[in-house]
Tab-separated table of C-alpha atoms in Angstrom:
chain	number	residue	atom	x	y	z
A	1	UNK	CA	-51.526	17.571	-98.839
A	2	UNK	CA	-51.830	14.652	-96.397
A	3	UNK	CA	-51.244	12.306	-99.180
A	4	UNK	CA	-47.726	13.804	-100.052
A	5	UNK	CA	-46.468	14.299	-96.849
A	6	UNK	CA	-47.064	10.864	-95.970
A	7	UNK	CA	-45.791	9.581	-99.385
A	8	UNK	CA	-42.585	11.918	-97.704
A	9	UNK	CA	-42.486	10.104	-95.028
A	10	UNK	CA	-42.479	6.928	-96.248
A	11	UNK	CA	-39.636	8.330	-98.703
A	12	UNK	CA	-37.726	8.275	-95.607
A	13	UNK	CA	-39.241	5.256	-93.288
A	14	UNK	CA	-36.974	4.709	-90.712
A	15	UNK	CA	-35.131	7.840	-90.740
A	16	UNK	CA	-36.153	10.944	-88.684
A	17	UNK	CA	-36.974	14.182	-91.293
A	18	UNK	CA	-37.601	18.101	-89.599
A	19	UNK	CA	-40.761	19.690	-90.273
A	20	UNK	CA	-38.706	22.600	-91.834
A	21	UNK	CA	-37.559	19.830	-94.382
A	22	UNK	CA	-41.158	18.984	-94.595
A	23	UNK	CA	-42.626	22.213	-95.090
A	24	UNK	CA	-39.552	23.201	-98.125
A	25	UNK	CA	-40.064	19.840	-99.664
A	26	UNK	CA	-43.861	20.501	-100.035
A	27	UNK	CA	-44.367	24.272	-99.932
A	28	UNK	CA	-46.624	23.980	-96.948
A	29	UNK	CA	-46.619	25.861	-93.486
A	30	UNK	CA	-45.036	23.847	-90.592
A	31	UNK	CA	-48.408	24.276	-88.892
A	32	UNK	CA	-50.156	22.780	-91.613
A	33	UNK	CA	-47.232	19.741	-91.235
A	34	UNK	CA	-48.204	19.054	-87.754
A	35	UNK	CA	-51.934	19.171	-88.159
A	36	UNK	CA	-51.465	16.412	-90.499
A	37	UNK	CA	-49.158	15.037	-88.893
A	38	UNK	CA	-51.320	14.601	-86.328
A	39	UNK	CA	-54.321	13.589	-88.295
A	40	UNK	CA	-52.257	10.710	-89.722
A	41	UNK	CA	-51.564	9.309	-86.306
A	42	UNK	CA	-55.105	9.493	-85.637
A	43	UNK	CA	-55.588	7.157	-88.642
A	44	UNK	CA	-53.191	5.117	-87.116
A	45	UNK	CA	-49.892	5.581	-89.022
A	46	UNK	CA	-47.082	4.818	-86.351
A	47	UNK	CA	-44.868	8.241	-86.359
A	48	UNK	CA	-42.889	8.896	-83.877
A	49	UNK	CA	-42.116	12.902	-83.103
A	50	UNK	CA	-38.986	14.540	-81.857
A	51	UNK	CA	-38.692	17.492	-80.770
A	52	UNK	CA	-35.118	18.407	-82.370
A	53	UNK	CA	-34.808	15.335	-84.947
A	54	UNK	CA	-38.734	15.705	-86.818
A	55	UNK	CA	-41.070	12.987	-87.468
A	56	UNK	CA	-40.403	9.285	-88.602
A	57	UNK	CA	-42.471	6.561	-89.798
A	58	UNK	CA	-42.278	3.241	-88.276
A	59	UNK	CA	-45.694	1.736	-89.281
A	60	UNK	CA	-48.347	1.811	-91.637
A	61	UNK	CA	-52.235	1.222	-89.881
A	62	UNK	CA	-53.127	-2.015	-91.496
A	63	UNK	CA	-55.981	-0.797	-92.529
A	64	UNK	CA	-57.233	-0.238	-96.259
A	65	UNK	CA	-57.258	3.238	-96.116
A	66	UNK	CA	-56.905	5.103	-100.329
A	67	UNK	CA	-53.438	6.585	-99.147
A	68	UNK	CA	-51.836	2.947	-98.605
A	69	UNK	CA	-53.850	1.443	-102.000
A	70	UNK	CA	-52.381	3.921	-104.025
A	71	UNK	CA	-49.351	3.963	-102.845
A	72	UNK	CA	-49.102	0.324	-104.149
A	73	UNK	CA	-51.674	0.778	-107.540
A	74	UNK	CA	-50.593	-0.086	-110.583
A	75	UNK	CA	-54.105	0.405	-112.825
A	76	UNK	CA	-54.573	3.111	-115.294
A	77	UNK	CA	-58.393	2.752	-114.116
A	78	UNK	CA	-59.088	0.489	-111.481
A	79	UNK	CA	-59.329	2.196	-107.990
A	80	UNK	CA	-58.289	5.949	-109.028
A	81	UNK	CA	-60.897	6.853	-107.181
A	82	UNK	CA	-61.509	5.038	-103.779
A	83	UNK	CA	-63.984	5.579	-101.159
A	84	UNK	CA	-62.989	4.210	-97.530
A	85	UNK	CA	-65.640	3.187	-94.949
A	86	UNK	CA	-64.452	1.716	-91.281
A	87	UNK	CA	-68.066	0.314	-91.504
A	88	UNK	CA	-70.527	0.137	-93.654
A	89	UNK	CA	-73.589	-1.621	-94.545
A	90	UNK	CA	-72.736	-2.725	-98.048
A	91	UNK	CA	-70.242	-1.624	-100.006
A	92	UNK	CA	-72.640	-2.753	-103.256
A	93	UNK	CA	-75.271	-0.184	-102.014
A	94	UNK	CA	-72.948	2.662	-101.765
A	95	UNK	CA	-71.302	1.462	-105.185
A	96	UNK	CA	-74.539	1.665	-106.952
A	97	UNK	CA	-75.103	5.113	-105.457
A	98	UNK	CA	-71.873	6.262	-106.767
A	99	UNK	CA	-72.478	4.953	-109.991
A	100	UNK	CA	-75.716	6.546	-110.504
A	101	UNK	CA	-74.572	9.832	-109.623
A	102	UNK	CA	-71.766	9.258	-112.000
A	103	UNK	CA	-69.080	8.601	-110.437
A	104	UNK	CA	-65.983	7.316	-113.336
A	105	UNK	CA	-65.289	3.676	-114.383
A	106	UNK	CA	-62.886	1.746	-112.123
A	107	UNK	CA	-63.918	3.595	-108.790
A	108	UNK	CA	-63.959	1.139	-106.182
A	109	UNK	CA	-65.483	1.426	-102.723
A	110	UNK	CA	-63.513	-0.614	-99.613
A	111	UNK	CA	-64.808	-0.961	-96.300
A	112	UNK	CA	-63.284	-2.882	-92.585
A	113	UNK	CA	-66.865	-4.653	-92.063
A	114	UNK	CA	-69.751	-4.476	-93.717
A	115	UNK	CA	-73.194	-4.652	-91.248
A	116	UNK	CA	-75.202	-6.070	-93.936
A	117	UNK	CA	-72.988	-7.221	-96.602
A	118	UNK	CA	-74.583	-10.096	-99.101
A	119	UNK	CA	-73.836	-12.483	-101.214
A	120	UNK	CA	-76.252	-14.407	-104.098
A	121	UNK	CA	-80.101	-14.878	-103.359
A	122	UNK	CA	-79.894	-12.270	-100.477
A	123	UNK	CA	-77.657	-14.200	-98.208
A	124	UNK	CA	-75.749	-12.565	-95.901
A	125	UNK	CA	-71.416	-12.496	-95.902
A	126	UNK	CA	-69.924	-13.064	-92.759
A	127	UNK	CA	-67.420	-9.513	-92.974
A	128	UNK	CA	-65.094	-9.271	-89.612
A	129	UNK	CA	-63.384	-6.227	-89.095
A	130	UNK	CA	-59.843	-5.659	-90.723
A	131	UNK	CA	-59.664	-9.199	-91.772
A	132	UNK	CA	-60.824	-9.480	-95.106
A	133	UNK	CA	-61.399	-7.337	-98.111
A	134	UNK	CA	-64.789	-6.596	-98.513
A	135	UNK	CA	-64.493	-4.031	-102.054
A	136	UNK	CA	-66.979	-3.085	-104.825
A	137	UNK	CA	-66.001	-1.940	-108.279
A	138	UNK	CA	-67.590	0.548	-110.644
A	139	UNK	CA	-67.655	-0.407	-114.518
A	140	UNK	CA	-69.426	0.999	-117.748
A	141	UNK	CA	-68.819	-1.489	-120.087
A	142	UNK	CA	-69.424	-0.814	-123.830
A	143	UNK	CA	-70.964	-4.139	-124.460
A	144	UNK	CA	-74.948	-5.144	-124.399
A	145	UNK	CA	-76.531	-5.874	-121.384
A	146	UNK	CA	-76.986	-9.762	-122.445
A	147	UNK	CA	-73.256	-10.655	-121.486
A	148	UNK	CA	-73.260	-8.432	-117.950
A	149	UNK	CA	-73.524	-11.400	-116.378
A	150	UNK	CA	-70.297	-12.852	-117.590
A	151	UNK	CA	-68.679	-9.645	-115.637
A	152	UNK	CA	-69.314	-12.257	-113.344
A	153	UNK	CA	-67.108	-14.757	-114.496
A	154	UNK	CA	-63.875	-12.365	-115.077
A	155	UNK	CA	-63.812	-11.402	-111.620
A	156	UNK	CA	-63.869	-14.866	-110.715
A	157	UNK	CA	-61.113	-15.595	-112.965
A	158	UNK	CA	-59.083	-12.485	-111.946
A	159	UNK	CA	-59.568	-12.892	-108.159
A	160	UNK	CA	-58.496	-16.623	-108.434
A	161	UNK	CA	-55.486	-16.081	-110.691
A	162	UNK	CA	-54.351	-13.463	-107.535
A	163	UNK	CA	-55.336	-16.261	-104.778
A	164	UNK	CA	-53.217	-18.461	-106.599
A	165	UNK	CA	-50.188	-16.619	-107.938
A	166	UNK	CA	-49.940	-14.242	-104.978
A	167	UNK	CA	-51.169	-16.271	-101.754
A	168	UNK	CA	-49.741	-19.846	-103.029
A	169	UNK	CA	-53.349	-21.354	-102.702
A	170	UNK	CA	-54.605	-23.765	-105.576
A	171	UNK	CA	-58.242	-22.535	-105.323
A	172	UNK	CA	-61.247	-23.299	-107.757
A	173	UNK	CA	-64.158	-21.963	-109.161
A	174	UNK	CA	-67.301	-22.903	-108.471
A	175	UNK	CA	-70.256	-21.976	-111.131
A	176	UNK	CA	-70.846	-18.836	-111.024
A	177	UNK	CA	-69.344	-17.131	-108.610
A	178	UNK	CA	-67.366	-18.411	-105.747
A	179	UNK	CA	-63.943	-19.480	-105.025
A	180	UNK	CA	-63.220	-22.321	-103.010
A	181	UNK	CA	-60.538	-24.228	-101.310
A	182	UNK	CA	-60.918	-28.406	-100.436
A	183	UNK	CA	-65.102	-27.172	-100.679
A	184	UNK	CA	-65.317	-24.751	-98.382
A	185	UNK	CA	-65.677	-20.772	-99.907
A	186	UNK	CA	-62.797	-18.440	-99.662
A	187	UNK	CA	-64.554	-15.525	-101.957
A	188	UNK	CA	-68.035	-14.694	-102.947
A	189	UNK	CA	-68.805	-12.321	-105.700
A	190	UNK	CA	-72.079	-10.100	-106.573
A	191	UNK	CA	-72.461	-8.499	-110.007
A	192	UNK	CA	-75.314	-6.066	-110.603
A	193	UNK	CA	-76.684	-3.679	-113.225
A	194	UNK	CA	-78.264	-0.754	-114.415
A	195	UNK	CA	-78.939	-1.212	-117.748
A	196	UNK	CA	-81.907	0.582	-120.894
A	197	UNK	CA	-83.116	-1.798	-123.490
A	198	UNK	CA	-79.632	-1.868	-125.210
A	199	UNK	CA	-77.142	-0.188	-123.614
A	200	UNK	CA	-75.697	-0.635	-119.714
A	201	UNK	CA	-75.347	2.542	-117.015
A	202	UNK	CA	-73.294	0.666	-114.943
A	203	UNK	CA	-71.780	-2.740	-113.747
A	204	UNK	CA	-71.289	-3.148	-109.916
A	205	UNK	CA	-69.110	-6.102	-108.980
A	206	UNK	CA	-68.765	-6.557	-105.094
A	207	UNK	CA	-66.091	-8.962	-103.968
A	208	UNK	CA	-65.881	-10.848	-100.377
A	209	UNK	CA	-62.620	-12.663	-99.774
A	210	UNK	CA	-61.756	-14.274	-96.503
A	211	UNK	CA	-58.172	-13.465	-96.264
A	212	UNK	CA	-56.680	-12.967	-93.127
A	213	UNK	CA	-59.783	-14.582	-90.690
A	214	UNK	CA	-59.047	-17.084	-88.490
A	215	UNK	CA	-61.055	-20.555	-88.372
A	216	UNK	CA	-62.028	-20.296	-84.213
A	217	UNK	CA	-63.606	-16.865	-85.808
A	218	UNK	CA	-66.056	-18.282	-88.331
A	219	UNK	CA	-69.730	-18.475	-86.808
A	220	UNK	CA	-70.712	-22.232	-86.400
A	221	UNK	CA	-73.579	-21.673	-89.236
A	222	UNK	CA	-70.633	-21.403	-91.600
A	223	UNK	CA	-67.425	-22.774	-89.705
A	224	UNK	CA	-67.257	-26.073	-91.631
A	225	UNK	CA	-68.416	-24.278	-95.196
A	226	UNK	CA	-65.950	-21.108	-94.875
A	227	UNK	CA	-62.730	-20.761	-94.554
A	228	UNK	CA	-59.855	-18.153	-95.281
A	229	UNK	CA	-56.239	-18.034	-97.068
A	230	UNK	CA	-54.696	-17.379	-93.636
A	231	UNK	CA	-56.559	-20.787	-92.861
A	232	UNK	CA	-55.521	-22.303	-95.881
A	233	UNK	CA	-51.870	-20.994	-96.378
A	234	UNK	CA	-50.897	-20.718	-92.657
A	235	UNK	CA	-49.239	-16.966	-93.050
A	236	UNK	CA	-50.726	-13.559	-93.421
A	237	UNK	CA	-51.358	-11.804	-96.549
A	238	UNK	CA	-50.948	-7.662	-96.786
A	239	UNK	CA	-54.420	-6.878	-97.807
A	240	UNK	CA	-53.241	-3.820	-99.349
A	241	UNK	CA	-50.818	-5.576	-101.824
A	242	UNK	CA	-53.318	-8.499	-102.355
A	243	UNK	CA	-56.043	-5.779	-103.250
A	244	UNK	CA	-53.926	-4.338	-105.441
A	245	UNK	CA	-52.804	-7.504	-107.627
A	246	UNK	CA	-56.715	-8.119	-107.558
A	247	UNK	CA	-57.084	-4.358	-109.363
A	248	UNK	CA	-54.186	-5.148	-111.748
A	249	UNK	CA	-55.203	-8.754	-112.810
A	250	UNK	CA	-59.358	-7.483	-112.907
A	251	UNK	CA	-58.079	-4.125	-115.250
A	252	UNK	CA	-56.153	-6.876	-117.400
A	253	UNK	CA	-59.064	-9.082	-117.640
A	254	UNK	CA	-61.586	-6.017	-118.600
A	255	UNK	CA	-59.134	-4.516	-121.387
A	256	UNK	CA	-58.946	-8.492	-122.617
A	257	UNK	CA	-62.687	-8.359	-122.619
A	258	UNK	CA	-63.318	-5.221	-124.353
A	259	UNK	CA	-60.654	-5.777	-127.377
A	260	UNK	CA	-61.643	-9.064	-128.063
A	261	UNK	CA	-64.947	-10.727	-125.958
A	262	UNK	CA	-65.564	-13.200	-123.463
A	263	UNK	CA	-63.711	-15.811	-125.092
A	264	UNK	CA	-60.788	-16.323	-123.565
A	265	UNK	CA	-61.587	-15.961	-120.257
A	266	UNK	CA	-64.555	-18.392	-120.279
A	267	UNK	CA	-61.651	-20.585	-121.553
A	268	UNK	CA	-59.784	-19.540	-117.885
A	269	UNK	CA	-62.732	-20.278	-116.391
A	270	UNK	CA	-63.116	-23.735	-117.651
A	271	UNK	CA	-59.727	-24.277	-117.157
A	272	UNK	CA	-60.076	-23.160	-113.237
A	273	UNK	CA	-63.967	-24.276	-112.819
A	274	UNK	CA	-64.262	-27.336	-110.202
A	275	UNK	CA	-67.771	-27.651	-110.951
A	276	UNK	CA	-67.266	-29.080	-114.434
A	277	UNK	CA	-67.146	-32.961	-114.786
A	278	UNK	CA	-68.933	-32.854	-111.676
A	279	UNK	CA	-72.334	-34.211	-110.678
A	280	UNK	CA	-74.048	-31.377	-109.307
A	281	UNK	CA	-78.042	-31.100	-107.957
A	282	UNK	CA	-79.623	-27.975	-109.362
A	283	UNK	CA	-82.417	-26.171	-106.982
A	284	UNK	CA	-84.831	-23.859	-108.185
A	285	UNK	CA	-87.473	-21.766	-106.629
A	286	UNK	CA	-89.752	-24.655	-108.140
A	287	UNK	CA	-87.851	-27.681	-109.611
A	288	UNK	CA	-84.976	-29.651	-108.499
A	289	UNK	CA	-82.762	-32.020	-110.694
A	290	UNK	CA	-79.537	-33.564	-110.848
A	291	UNK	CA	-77.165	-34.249	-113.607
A	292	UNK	CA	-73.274	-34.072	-114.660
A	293	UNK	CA	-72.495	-30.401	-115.626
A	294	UNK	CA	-70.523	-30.787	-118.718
A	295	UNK	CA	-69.749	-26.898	-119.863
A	296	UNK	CA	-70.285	-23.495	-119.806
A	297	UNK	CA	-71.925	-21.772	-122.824
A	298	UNK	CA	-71.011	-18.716	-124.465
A	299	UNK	CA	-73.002	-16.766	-122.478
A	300	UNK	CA	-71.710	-18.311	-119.328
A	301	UNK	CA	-74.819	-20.435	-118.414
A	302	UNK	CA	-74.063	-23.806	-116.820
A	303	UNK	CA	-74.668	-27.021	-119.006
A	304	UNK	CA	-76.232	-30.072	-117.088
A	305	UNK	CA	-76.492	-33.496	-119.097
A	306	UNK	CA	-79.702	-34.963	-117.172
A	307	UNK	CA	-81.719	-38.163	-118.134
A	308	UNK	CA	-83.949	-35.604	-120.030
A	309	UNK	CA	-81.519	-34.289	-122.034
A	310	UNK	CA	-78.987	-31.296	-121.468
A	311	UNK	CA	-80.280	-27.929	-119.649
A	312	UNK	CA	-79.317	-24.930	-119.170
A	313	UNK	CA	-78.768	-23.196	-115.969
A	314	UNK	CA	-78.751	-19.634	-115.901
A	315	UNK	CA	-76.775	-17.638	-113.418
A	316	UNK	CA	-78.973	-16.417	-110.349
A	317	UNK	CA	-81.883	-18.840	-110.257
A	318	UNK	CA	-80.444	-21.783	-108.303
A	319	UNK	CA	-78.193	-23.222	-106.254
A	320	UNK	CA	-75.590	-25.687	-107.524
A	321	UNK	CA	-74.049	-27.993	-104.868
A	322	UNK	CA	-72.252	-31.301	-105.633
A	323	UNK	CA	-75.099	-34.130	-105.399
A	324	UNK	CA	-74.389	-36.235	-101.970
């Protein structure tokens, strides 16, 4: 009931509505309207009460909260169900838990900060409160567990198609899954699975996009590697509109996927991907070499022409970084 008598209020933003309108409207008691009336301003939302004219809504609370998603969703899939945290450790973990209990495709959980939020080989993501999204997606793809790892890869694409239509920002791609801006990283992105010999339980994909951070905020470890679109495009971007384009353009790129492969949007990637062409330096766990990367195979592994001969670099083992 919260839901619609906020979606009522917004109906009428700006104007002052009774609770007896309130109560009609929605078939609800006029105590129940001021308990959640209340309960909304306690979330924030900036209503203003008078005692002969009603309620009105002058402000929304900024904050990524399912109620101002939804209002905004597009998806058929993507984010019907939302889970909210202020704070959180990881919005991965708590995806993953969802998942296994079986929670359905396209449920997303969004949190403010995350206290231990990570990105590729365990690092940690830098998550200030309110100024970034910080989001994990549920998906059961139909496909075998071989290309999960290309889930990877459509994100990327999605999320940078978004940074670029939506926040003006000409970001690329680098291999395999972050999104940069003149070198330093705007978005990181964390796909993991549960997956039987042949068939997948679930697909977690856990975004972290810098959006509205400023640079003075950036730790010094990563002040000259990170930045954010505020940063980049000097303006603010409504994180709740922003994370909804990112729902609509992912959704598109899933349904793309699942009627006819990986195809096209390993040609995106190519088409977005500033590592190819590049010389990069590959770093293993126990072998380091450098070499041009030339292309992306069909199961999204990097292609490095060496001295040697061309390798294959397989997504999670190294580091790629262009050579110095």
């Amino acid at each position: 009931m919260r839901a619609e008598i906020l979606d009522f209020l917004r109906q009428n933003q700006g104007k002052y509505v009774s609770g007896e309108e309130i109560s009609r409207e929605l078939n609800v008691s006029r105590t129940a309207v001021w308990k959640h009336i209340r309960a909304l301003k306690q979330d924030g939302y900036q209503i203003e009460a008078h005692t002969r004219a009603g309620y009105c809504l002058r402000g929304t609370t900024g904050r990524l909260l399912p109620e101002e998603i939804k209002a905004v969703l597009t998806t058929k899939v993507m984010g019907q169900e939302i889970y909210y945290y202020p704070q959180i450790g990881s919005t991965n973990n708590e995806a993953k838990k969802l998942a296994a209990g079986g929670c359905p495709e396209g449920t997303i959980v969004v949190a403010e900060t995350q206290n231990t939020g990570r990105g590729r080989l365990a690092r940690g993501w830098f998550s200030p409160y309110g100024k970034g999204i910080w989001m994990s997606v549920v998906l059961r793809p139909p496909f075998s567990p071989l290309e999960a790892s290309k889930c990877t890869l459509m994100a990327a694409v999605a999320v940078n198609r978004v940074i670029r239509q939506v926040a003006g920002v000409y970001s690329g791609i680098k291999w395999p899954n972050d999104i940069l801006f003149q070198g330093r990283k705007l978005v990181g992105i964390l796909t993991e699975m549960s997956a039987e010999m042949d068939a997948i339980n679930y697909v977690v994909i856990g975004m972290g996009i810098n959006v509205n951070i400023e640079e003075r905020e950036f730790p010094g470890e990563i002040a000259a590697t990170a930045t954010s679109l505020l940063a980049v495009s000097g303006r603010e971007i409504d994180r709740r509109m922003f994370l909804a384009a990112i729902l609509k353009e992912l959704e598109t790129a899933y349904h793309l996927v699942q009627t006819g492969g990986f195809t096209s949007i390993l040609d995106d990637w190519r088409s977005q991907s500033i590592t190819l062409g590049k010389n990069v330096d590959v770093i293993g766990p126990d072998h380091r070499y450098s070499g041009l990367a030339i292309d992306i195979d069909n199961e999204g592994a990097l292609l490095v022409k060496t001295a040697q001969g061309v390798r294959k670099v397989l997504a999670g083992d190294v580091s790629i970084r262009p050579v110095v």
